[in-house]
Amino acid sequence: MLGGGSWATALTKILSENGARVNWWLRGKDDVQHLRTTRHNPRYLSSVAFDLTRVFPSTDIAEVVKEADWVVLAVPAAFVKEALDKLDRDALKGKRIISAIKGMIPGRNELVTDYAMERFRLKEGCMGVVAGPCHAEEVALEKQSYLTIGSPDVALAEQFCQLLRNRYVRAHAAVDLDGIEYCAVMKNIIALTCGIAHGLGYGDNFQAVLVSNAVQEIRRFLHALSPEPRDLSASAYLGDLLVTAYSQFSRNRTFGSMVGRGYSVKSAQLEMNMIAEGYYAVKSIYELNRELKVTMPITSAAYHVLYEKIAPAVELEILKEKLR
């Protein structure tokens, strides 16, 4: 497990309690020491206690990866390149890679799985991606949750599903790696924009229209980029979008709400002390769409607010006229 955030913590809980040995890489020496001493992650989901006969925290990423059959990527997308570039190019050879990251590599505008395949010379068949709808906080509370594992290799996806299934987690396999991963990126943009609207005082009626239009925007984008047959009403797509757009646990919605209430981007980031993947995703998707030229009013509105510093109230007035 690579990453020390809430989603990495939740997945480590699921996997270790299902009997898997989890070698867990965290960047901070103090965090590793705290886990070894108290059995709790001091920063995220701190109520979860880990069995240290199954969970082995470490700051040595090369050693953690060396002993693993599966490598789960769960660091924020903005830090993926920094983390993975510490590994030799052959470090992931023969391993199965699962991305639990719902973001893109900033500056490169690449999906995490695409970057990993390029960096480590991997074939697509050894890659998979985790999709929701599933908030880490509800996993900590052992609320009923559903996960989809997307991979071109259905057998690989099903094997990882078996590692995840328990009393409160159901998991199923799907073959749409790119579609699920892009949708996971875009739903954060939508949630962030929903948050901006909420912060400005827009109500549930407007948010319902915003999310409905977002489904159409995602469909247009995916058709232009990856025109494979897929059912966007499935939980890996629509379900993940809904929970991120509406949930109290959604950091992207929270971040957007702060911006809508008048926080600067920097002050919102500092106060949250957590990464809102949607902030980086907006720029990546917007820049990709310069070539595709898909009609994407919601993504464009978020970009104008976050990167061109257009007042949220002004931009939402413009967006209102583009929704149906």
JSON list of N, CA and C in Angstrom, two decimals, residues 78 126 172:
[
{"chain": "A", "resi": 78, "resn": "ALA", "atom": "N", "xyz": [-1.03, 14.42, -7.26]},
{"chain": "A", "resi": 78, "resn": "ALA", "atom": "CA", "xyz": [0.01, 15.45, -7.38]},
{"chain": "A", "resi": 78, "resn": "ALA", "atom": "C", "xyz": [1.37, 14.95, -6.93]},
{"chain": "A", "resi": 126, "resn": "CYS", "atom": "N", "xyz": [-1.78, -5.89, -16.56]},
{"chain": "A", "resi": 126, "resn": "CYS", "atom": "CA", "xyz": [-1.41, -6.05, -15.15]},
{"chain": "A", "resi": 126, "resn": "CYS", "atom": "C", "xyz": [-1.93, -4.89, -14.30]},
{"chain": "A", "resi": 172, "resn": "HIS", "atom": "N", "xyz": [-17.16, -5.91, -7.38]},
{"chain": "A", "resi": 172, "resn": "HIS", "atom": "CA", "xyz": [-17.32, -6.66, -8.63]},
{"chain": "A", "resi": 172, "resn": "HIS", "atom": "C", "xyz": [-16.35, -6.14, -9.67]}
]
